[in-house]
Amino acid sequence: MTTVLDVQRFKDEGRRFAVLTAYDYLSAKILDEAGLPVLLVGDSLGMVMLGYPTTLPVTLDDMLHHAKAVARGSRQALLVGDMPFMSYHASTEQAIISAGRFLQEAGMHAVKLEGGGPVIEITRRLTELGIPVMGHLGLTPQSVHAMGGFKVQGKTDAQAARILADARALEQAGAFSLVLEGVPSKLAVDVTKALRIPTIGIGAGPGTDGQVLVLHDMLGLTTGKAPKFVKRYANLAEEITRAAKSYAEDVRNGTFPGPEHEYSANGSAPAKDREEVRYGPG
Ligand code: KIV
C-alpha cells in the first residue's frame, strides 16, 4: 500500500506521480487497480457529483459518505479526504474532530486542508496527533468569494512571496505534500525547489513533483469547455450518450432483451448472476 513515506520517496528519487480524484466505490476500484498511487476524495465532488456551483455547500457528512465508498473500493492507494468548507475553520478543536472522522469512520489515510495563515497551526496540531496533512495553496476554491472568482493566484511578486512563505510554513508544520492549484508555472517551480516535501500541481504547469486532475474532467464526463489545464484522455460523455440512445432504440424496436438475456426454467438463478457482476468487494 502506498504511504506518505512512499510519496516522499517519489520526490527524493525524482519520480513524478499522478493523483486523481475519486468519489465512489466503482471508480475507486478501477483507479486503484490501474495503479494510481494516491486518490483524493476532493470536495470538487460538490460540483461534479452533486451539481453545486461551488464547493461551499459540501458538508462533512457529504464528504464522509463518498470517502467511505472510495475506501471500500481501494486496496493499495493512499487515500486523502478533503476537509470541506467550515469543517476546520471555527477552531483547531473542530479541525481535529473533523479530520479524525475521515480516518476513523471513512478509512482515509490523510486529509487535505486549503490555505495558509491559520491553517498552518491546524496542520501542526493534526500532524502532531498522527493525522497526515496535504496542504493546498494558490487557487483555493473554498475562498472563491474572497478571490473574486476562480482566478489564477500568485501573479504579483507580493502574492507569489506569500504563497512561497505559506508553503515553507506548511512544510515546517509537518504537511507531507502540497497541492498547488492555479498558479503560474514559474512560481510552482520555485515552490517545488524550495520544499523537501512533494508538490502536486493542477493548473500549475509541468514543474511540480506530481499532478492531480479531477477524474470526470480527464475522462471527458464533464461537458462544456474544459479548463485550459485539463487534458481529456477519453470522451465518456459522448460514449454514454451513444450507449443510452442505442439501448433506448433497442427497447423501442424490441431487439433488447434478446434470447441470450432470458432465463430458462433450468438456467442460473438471477441472484447468482448478480454476484458474478461483483458490485461489492471482491
Ligand atoms: O477538490 C478537489 O478535487 C481538489 C483538487 C482539484 C486538488 O481539491
mmCIF file of C-alpha atoms and ligand atoms in Angstrom:
data_model
loop_
_atom_site.group_PDB
_atom_site.id
_atom_site.type_symbol
_atom_site.label_atom_id
_atom_site.label_comp_id
_atom_site.label_asym_id
_atom_site.label_seq_id
_atom_site.Cartn_x
_atom_site.Cartn_y
_atom_site.Cartn_z
ATOM 1 C CA MET A 1 0.000 0.000 0.000
ATOM 2 C CA THR A 2 1.219 3.499 -0.788
ATOM 3 C CA THR A 3 2.027 5.546 2.312
ATOM 4 C CA VAL A 4 3.071 9.128 2.944
ATOM 5 C CA LEU A 5 6.654 7.851 3.129
ATOM 6 C CA ASP A 6 6.385 6.459 -0.408
ATOM 7 C CA VAL A 7 5.133 9.816 -1.661
ATOM 8 C CA GLN A 8 8.199 11.450 -0.117
ATOM 9 C CA ARG A 9 10.394 8.775 -1.680
ATOM 10 C CA PHE A 10 8.920 9.569 -5.111
ATOM 11 C CA LYS A 11 10.226 13.114 -4.745
ATOM 12 C CA ASP A 12 13.568 12.040 -3.287
ATOM 13 C CA GLU A 13 14.092 9.699 -6.242
ATOM 14 C CA GLY A 14 12.866 12.269 -8.785
ATOM 15 C CA ARG A 15 9.846 10.128 -9.773
ATOM 16 C CA ARG A 16 6.827 12.162 -10.878
ATOM 17 C CA PHE A 17 3.495 10.731 -9.779
ATOM 18 C CA ALA A 18 -0.167 11.046 -10.722
ATOM 19 C CA VAL A 19 -3.116 11.699 -8.441
ATOM 20 C CA LEU A 20 -6.782 11.517 -9.439
ATOM 21 C CA THR A 21 -9.953 12.355 -7.604
ATOM 22 C CA ALA A 22 -12.348 9.522 -6.754
ATOM 23 C CA TYR A 23 -15.813 9.834 -5.286
ATOM 24 C CA ASP A 24 -17.389 6.380 -5.413
ATOM 25 C CA TYR A 25 -16.742 2.668 -4.942
ATOM 26 C CA LEU A 26 -16.507 1.513 -8.556
ATOM 27 C CA SER A 27 -14.290 4.278 -9.885
ATOM 28 C CA ALA A 28 -12.009 3.942 -6.837
ATOM 29 C CA LYS A 29 -11.714 0.219 -7.561
ATOM 30 C CA ILE A 30 -10.826 0.822 -11.208
ATOM 31 C CA LEU A 31 -8.281 3.557 -10.398
ATOM 32 C CA ASP A 32 -6.771 1.536 -7.570
ATOM 33 C CA GLU A 33 -6.364 -1.498 -9.828
ATOM 34 C CA ALA A 34 -4.891 0.788 -12.505
ATOM 35 C CA GLY A 35 -2.114 1.540 -10.005
ATOM 36 C CA LEU A 36 -2.799 5.195 -9.160
ATOM 37 C CA PRO A 37 -0.685 5.728 -6.035
ATOM 38 C CA VAL A 38 -2.861 8.463 -4.499
ATOM 39 C CA LEU A 39 -6.629 9.000 -4.675
ATOM 40 C CA LEU A 40 -8.131 12.256 -3.464
ATOM 41 C CA VAL A 41 -11.736 12.349 -2.338
ATOM 42 C CA GLY A 42 -11.934 16.012 -3.295
ATOM 43 C CA ASP A 43 -14.687 18.404 -2.290
ATOM 44 C CA SER A 44 -14.917 19.033 -6.048
ATOM 45 C CA LEU A 45 -17.495 16.245 -5.688
ATOM 46 C CA GLY A 46 -19.871 19.065 -4.773
ATOM 47 C CA MET A 47 -19.725 20.292 -8.354
ATOM 48 C CA VAL A 48 -19.059 17.011 -10.169
ATOM 49 C CA MET A 49 -21.344 14.625 -8.274
ATOM 50 C CA LEU A 50 -23.860 16.883 -6.558
ATOM 51 C CA GLY A 51 -24.348 19.683 -9.095
ATOM 52 C CA TYR A 52 -23.467 22.657 -6.874
ATOM 53 C CA PRO A 53 -21.914 25.745 -8.490
ATOM 54 C CA THR A 54 -19.028 25.814 -5.966
ATOM 55 C CA THR A 55 -17.577 23.553 -3.271
ATOM 56 C CA LEU A 56 -19.003 25.713 -0.476
ATOM 57 C CA PRO A 57 -22.276 23.802 0.128
ATOM 58 C CA VAL A 58 -20.459 20.475 0.601
ATOM 59 C CA THR A 59 -20.808 19.199 4.168
ATOM 60 C CA LEU A 60 -18.595 16.939 6.231
ATOM 61 C CA ASP A 61 -21.308 14.274 6.070
ATOM 62 C CA ASP A 62 -21.352 14.509 2.233
ATOM 63 C CA MET A 63 -17.575 14.008 2.219
ATOM 64 C CA LEU A 64 -17.631 11.091 4.643
ATOM 65 C CA HIS A 65 -20.371 9.349 2.661
ATOM 66 C CA HIS A 66 -18.243 9.428 -0.524
ATOM 67 C CA ALA A 67 -14.962 8.752 1.288
ATOM 68 C CA LYS A 68 -16.369 5.548 2.794
ATOM 69 C CA ALA A 69 -17.363 4.299 -0.662
ATOM 70 C CA VAL A 70 -13.880 5.085 -2.037
ATOM 71 C CA ALA A 71 -12.233 3.245 0.859
ATOM 72 C CA ARG A 72 -14.371 0.169 0.144
ATOM 73 C CA GLY A 73 -13.121 0.160 -3.449
ATOM 74 C CA SER A 74 -9.443 0.717 -2.783
ATOM 75 C CA ARG A 75 -6.668 -1.669 -1.704
ATOM 76 C CA GLN A 76 -3.310 -0.034 -2.446
ATOM 77 C CA ALA A 77 -3.728 3.710 -2.962
ATOM 78 C CA LEU A 78 -3.010 6.364 -0.369
ATOM 79 C CA LEU A 79 -6.467 7.843 0.316
ATOM 80 C CA VAL A 80 -6.755 11.550 1.063
ATOM 81 C CA GLY A 81 -10.022 13.075 2.303
ATOM 82 C CA ASP A 82 -10.659 16.723 1.527
ATOM 83 C CA MET A 83 -11.821 18.710 4.555
ATOM 84 C CA PRO A 84 -14.849 20.699 3.322
ATOM 85 C CA PHE A 85 -15.634 24.359 3.935
ATOM 86 C CA MET A 86 -16.414 25.086 7.599
ATOM 87 C CA SER A 87 -15.221 21.718 8.864
ATOM 88 C CA TYR A 88 -11.933 23.229 10.154
ATOM 89 C CA HIS A 89 -12.443 26.985 10.096
ATOM 90 C CA ALA A 90 -14.018 27.501 13.537
ATOM 91 C CA SER A 91 -11.188 26.167 15.717
ATOM 92 C CA THR A 92 -8.305 23.735 15.921
ATOM 93 C CA GLU A 93 -10.523 21.524 18.051
ATOM 94 C CA GLN A 94 -13.166 21.408 15.306
ATOM 95 C CA ALA A 95 -10.444 20.568 12.761
ATOM 96 C CA ILE A 96 -9.169 17.690 14.905
ATOM 97 C CA ILE A 97 -12.659 16.222 15.283
ATOM 98 C CA SER A 98 -13.427 16.546 11.545
ATOM 99 C CA ALA A 99 -10.072 15.110 10.468
ATOM 100 C CA GLY A 100 -10.413 12.294 12.981
ATOM 101 C CA ARG A 101 -13.734 11.293 11.403
ATOM 102 C CA PHE A 102 -12.065 10.955 7.984
ATOM 103 C CA LEU A 103 -9.582 8.448 9.417
ATOM 104 C CA GLN A 104 -11.774 6.715 11.989
ATOM 105 C CA GLU A 105 -15.101 6.451 10.147
ATOM 106 C CA ALA A 106 -14.217 6.739 6.471
ATOM 107 C CA GLY A 107 -10.932 4.813 6.206
ATOM 108 C CA MET A 108 -8.901 7.710 4.806
ATOM 109 C CA HIS A 109 -5.147 7.804 5.434
ATOM 110 C CA ALA A 110 -4.701 11.590 5.314
ATOM 111 C CA VAL A 111 -6.667 14.814 4.986
ATOM 112 C CA LYS A 112 -6.283 17.889 2.791
ATOM 113 C CA LEU A 113 -6.850 21.450 4.000
ATOM 114 C CA GLU A 114 -6.920 24.607 1.906
ATOM 115 C CA GLY A 115 -4.908 27.723 2.710
ATOM 116 C CA GLY A 116 -2.041 29.094 4.771
ATOM 117 C CA GLY A 117 -2.314 31.551 7.703
ATOM 118 C CA PRO A 118 -4.377 29.938 10.482
ATOM 119 C CA VAL A 119 -4.346 26.585 8.661
ATOM 120 C CA ILE A 120 -0.611 26.312 9.420
ATOM 121 C CA GLU A 121 -1.242 25.906 13.156
ATOM 122 C CA ILE A 122 -4.048 23.424 12.469
ATOM 123 C CA THR A 123 -1.667 21.451 10.246
ATOM 124 C CA ARG A 124 0.880 21.389 13.076
ATOM 125 C CA ARG A 125 -1.663 20.033 15.585
ATOM 126 C CA LEU A 126 -3.068 17.397 13.215
ATOM 127 C CA THR A 127 0.427 16.228 12.320
ATOM 128 C CA GLU A 128 1.413 16.051 15.989
ATOM 129 C CA LEU A 129 -1.653 13.881 16.555
ATOM 130 C CA GLY A 130 -0.608 11.483 13.795
ATOM 131 C CA ILE A 131 -3.011 12.699 11.119
ATOM 132 C CA PRO A 132 -1.087 13.300 7.867
ATOM 133 C CA VAL A 133 -1.950 16.585 6.150
ATOM 134 C CA MET A 134 -1.789 17.527 2.476
ATOM 135 C CA GLY A 135 -1.692 21.320 2.102
ATOM 136 C CA HIS A 136 -3.349 23.263 -0.728
ATOM 137 C CA LEU A 137 -2.251 26.749 -1.836
ATOM 138 C CA GLY A 138 -2.826 29.072 -4.783
ATOM 139 C CA LEU A 139 -6.342 28.954 -6.182
ATOM 140 C CA THR A 140 -8.180 27.569 -3.167
ATOM 141 C CA PRO A 141 -11.809 27.065 -4.292
ATOM 142 C CA GLN A 142 -13.269 27.345 -0.782
ATOM 143 C CA SER A 143 -12.126 31.015 -0.861
ATOM 144 C CA VAL A 144 -13.787 31.676 -4.225
ATOM 145 C CA HIS A 145 -15.628 34.743 -2.947
ATOM 146 C CA ALA A 146 -12.557 36.229 -1.270
ATOM 147 C CA MET A 147 -10.592 35.729 -4.510
ATOM 148 C CA GLY A 148 -13.372 37.367 -6.583
ATOM 149 C CA GLY A 149 -13.843 34.193 -8.657
ATOM 150 C CA PHE A 150 -11.836 31.156 -9.753
ATOM 151 C CA LYS A 151 -8.737 33.150 -10.674
ATOM 152 C CA VAL A 152 -5.068 32.304 -11.072
ATOM 153 C CA GLN A 153 -3.213 33.282 -7.885
ATOM 154 C CA GLY A 154 0.384 34.386 -7.300
ATOM 155 C CA LYS A 155 0.704 36.603 -10.359
ATOM 156 C CA THR A 156 2.163 39.592 -8.497
ATOM 157 C CA ASP A 157 5.503 39.434 -6.679
ATOM 158 C CA ALA A 158 3.771 40.049 -3.354
ATOM 159 C CA GLN A 159 1.240 37.234 -3.891
ATOM 160 C CA ALA A 160 3.978 34.871 -5.060
ATOM 161 C CA ALA A 161 6.096 35.663 -1.980
ATOM 162 C CA ARG A 162 3.061 34.997 0.276
ATOM 163 C CA ILE A 163 2.428 31.608 -1.362
ATOM 164 C CA LEU A 164 6.101 30.650 -1.069
ATOM 165 C CA ALA A 165 6.171 31.686 2.600
ATOM 166 C CA ASP A 166 2.953 29.739 3.339
ATOM 167 C CA ALA A 167 4.362 26.696 1.523
ATOM 168 C CA ARG A 168 7.509 26.775 3.664
ATOM 169 C CA ALA A 169 5.441 27.218 6.822
ATOM 170 C CA LEU A 170 3.160 24.283 5.935
ATOM 171 C CA GLU A 171 6.200 22.073 5.387
ATOM 172 C CA GLN A 172 7.609 23.273 8.723
ATOM 173 C CA ALA A 173 4.276 22.448 10.363
ATOM 174 C CA GLY A 174 4.529 18.866 9.114
ATOM 175 C CA ALA A 175 2.456 18.723 5.901
ATOM 176 C CA PHE A 176 3.546 15.653 3.901
ATOM 177 C CA SER A 177 2.715 17.153 0.488
ATOM 178 C CA LEU A 178 1.285 20.304 -1.038
ATOM 179 C CA VAL A 179 -1.263 20.868 -3.804
ATOM 180 C CA LEU A 180 -0.518 23.965 -5.890
ATOM 181 C CA GLU A 181 -3.595 24.964 -7.860
ATOM 182 C CA GLY A 182 -3.939 27.720 -10.457
ATOM 183 C CA VAL A 183 -0.556 29.399 -10.116
ATOM 184 C CA PRO A 184 1.985 30.482 -12.749
ATOM 185 C CA SER A 185 4.401 27.694 -13.736
ATOM 186 C CA LYS A 186 7.426 29.659 -12.540
ATOM 187 C CA LEU A 187 6.003 30.033 -9.039
ATOM 188 C CA ALA A 188 5.195 26.297 -8.959
ATOM 189 C CA VAL A 189 8.817 25.541 -9.872
ATOM 190 C CA ASP A 190 10.124 27.942 -7.201
ATOM 191 C CA VAL A 191 7.948 26.340 -4.518
ATOM 192 C CA THR A 192 8.837 22.820 -5.669
ATOM 193 C CA LYS A 193 12.568 23.628 -5.468
ATOM 194 C CA ALA A 194 12.192 25.312 -2.078
ATOM 195 C CA LEU A 195 10.395 22.376 -0.448
ATOM 196 C CA ARG A 196 11.605 18.969 0.635
ATOM 197 C CA ILE A 197 8.021 17.589 0.503
ATOM 198 C CA PRO A 198 6.416 16.849 -2.876
ATOM 199 C CA THR A 199 4.241 19.400 -4.647
ATOM 200 C CA ILE A 200 1.215 18.260 -6.647
ATOM 201 C CA GLY A 201 0.074 20.639 -9.362
ATOM 202 C CA ILE A 202 -3.245 21.349 -11.042
ATOM 203 C CA GLY A 203 -3.156 24.239 -13.454
ATOM 204 C CA ALA A 204 0.368 24.927 -12.212
ATOM 205 C CA GLY A 205 2.433 23.762 -15.204
ATOM 206 C CA PRO A 206 4.806 20.815 -15.581
ATOM 207 C CA GLY A 207 7.329 21.712 -12.858
ATOM 208 C CA THR A 208 5.684 20.112 -9.814
ATOM 209 C CA ASP A 209 6.550 16.675 -8.420
ATOM 210 C CA GLY A 210 3.083 15.259 -9.051
ATOM 211 C CA GLN A 211 -0.052 16.204 -10.942
ATOM 212 C CA VAL A 212 -3.702 15.918 -9.941
ATOM 213 C CA LEU A 213 -6.793 16.081 -12.125
ATOM 214 C CA VAL A 214 -10.495 15.771 -11.445
ATOM 215 C CA LEU A 215 -11.399 12.303 -12.751
ATOM 216 C CA HIS A 216 -14.548 13.430 -14.564
ATOM 217 C CA ASP A 217 -12.616 16.169 -16.390
ATOM 218 C CA MET A 218 -9.922 13.837 -17.689
ATOM 219 C CA LEU A 219 -12.468 11.204 -18.690
ATOM 220 C CA GLY A 220 -14.482 13.765 -20.667
ATOM 221 C CA LEU A 221 -17.542 13.221 -18.487
ATOM 222 C CA THR A 222 -17.849 16.888 -17.624
ATOM 223 C CA THR A 223 -19.307 18.638 -20.631
ATOM 224 C CA GLY A 224 -18.690 22.150 -21.968
ATOM 225 C CA LYS A 225 -15.318 23.746 -22.469
ATOM 226 C CA ALA A 226 -12.652 22.153 -20.279
ATOM 227 C CA PRO A 227 -10.293 24.437 -18.362
ATOM 228 C CA LYS A 228 -7.031 25.059 -20.223
ATOM 229 C CA PHE A 229 -5.020 22.867 -17.843
ATOM 230 C CA VAL A 230 -7.190 19.766 -18.411
ATOM 231 C CA LYS A 231 -6.194 17.041 -20.835
ATOM 232 C CA ARG A 232 -9.097 14.808 -21.852
ATOM 233 C CA TYR A 233 -7.929 11.215 -22.041
ATOM 234 C CA ALA A 234 -11.357 9.892 -23.038
ATOM 235 C CA ASN A 235 -14.687 11.205 -24.180
ATOM 236 C CA LEU A 236 -17.054 9.294 -21.942
ATOM 237 C CA ALA A 237 -19.943 11.781 -22.126
ATOM 238 C CA GLU A 238 -20.196 11.052 -25.852
ATOM 239 C CA GLU A 239 -19.791 7.326 -25.230
ATOM 240 C CA ILE A 240 -22.563 7.317 -22.594
ATOM 241 C CA THR A 241 -24.892 9.311 -24.858
ATOM 242 C CA ARG A 242 -24.265 6.847 -27.672
ATOM 243 C CA ALA A 243 -24.858 3.810 -25.409
ATOM 244 C CA ALA A 244 -28.019 5.273 -23.822
ATOM 245 C CA LYS A 245 -29.513 6.145 -27.216
ATOM 246 C CA SER A 246 -28.639 2.751 -28.597
ATOM 247 C CA TYR A 247 -30.236 0.966 -25.584
ATOM 248 C CA ALA A 248 -33.404 3.086 -25.829
ATOM 249 C CA GLU A 249 -33.601 2.326 -29.534
ATOM 250 C CA ASP A 250 -33.170 -1.439 -28.916
ATOM 251 C CA VAL A 251 -36.002 -1.372 -26.344
ATOM 252 C CA ARG A 252 -38.236 0.599 -28.688
ATOM 253 C CA ASN A 253 -37.726 -1.774 -31.596
ATOM 254 C CA GLY A 254 -37.782 -4.961 -29.462
ATOM 255 C CA THR A 255 -34.185 -6.136 -30.082
ATOM 256 C CA PHE A 256 -33.355 -5.945 -26.359
ATOM 257 C CA PRO A 257 -33.697 -8.191 -24.420
ATOM 258 C CA GLY A 258 -32.722 -10.871 -26.947
ATOM 259 C CA PRO A 259 -32.870 -14.658 -26.393
ATOM 260 C CA GLU A 260 -29.397 -14.608 -24.763
ATOM 261 C CA HIS A 261 -30.740 -12.369 -21.973
ATOM 262 C CA GLU A 262 -33.627 -14.624 -20.966
ATOM 263 C CA TYR A 263 -33.669 -17.109 -18.078
ATOM 264 C CA SER A 264 -34.806 -20.605 -18.997
ATOM 265 C CA ALA A 265 -36.568 -22.798 -16.436
ATOM 266 C CA ASN A 266 -33.281 -24.618 -15.536
ATOM 267 C CA GLY A 267 -30.831 -21.702 -16.070
ATOM 268 C CA SER A 268 -28.681 -19.935 -13.409
ATOM 269 C CA ALA A 269 -30.515 -18.010 -10.733
ATOM 270 C CA PRO A 270 -30.671 -14.212 -11.097
ATOM 271 C CA ALA A 271 -29.121 -13.807 -7.623
ATOM 272 C CA LYS A 272 -26.046 -15.813 -8.654
ATOM 273 C CA ASP A 273 -25.680 -13.723 -11.811
ATOM 274 C CA ARG A 274 -25.648 -10.568 -9.735
ATOM 275 C CA GLU A 275 -22.868 -11.955 -7.549
ATOM 276 C CA GLU A 276 -20.822 -12.618 -10.664
ATOM 277 C CA VAL A 277 -21.149 -8.985 -11.715
ATOM 278 C CA ARG A 278 -19.307 -8.216 -8.468
ATOM 279 C CA TYR A 279 -20.916 -4.961 -7.395
ATOM 280 C CA GLY A 280 -19.481 -5.464 -3.924
ATOM 281 C CA PRO A 281 -15.950 -6.006 -2.566
ATOM 282 C CA GLY A 282 -14.019 -8.832 -4.174
HETATM 283 O O1 KIV B 1 -11.453 19.067 -4.565
HETATM 284 C C1 KIV B 1 -10.573 18.692 -5.363
HETATM 285 O O2 KIV B 1 -10.801 17.849 -6.236
HETATM 286 C C2 KIV B 1 -9.254 19.300 -5.252
HETATM 287 C C3 KIV B 1 -8.256 19.014 -6.318
HETATM 288 C C4 KIV B 1 -8.660 19.626 -7.594
HETATM 289 C C5 KIV B 1 -6.893 19.384 -5.904
HETATM 290 O O3 KIV B 1 -9.010 19.987 -4.330
#
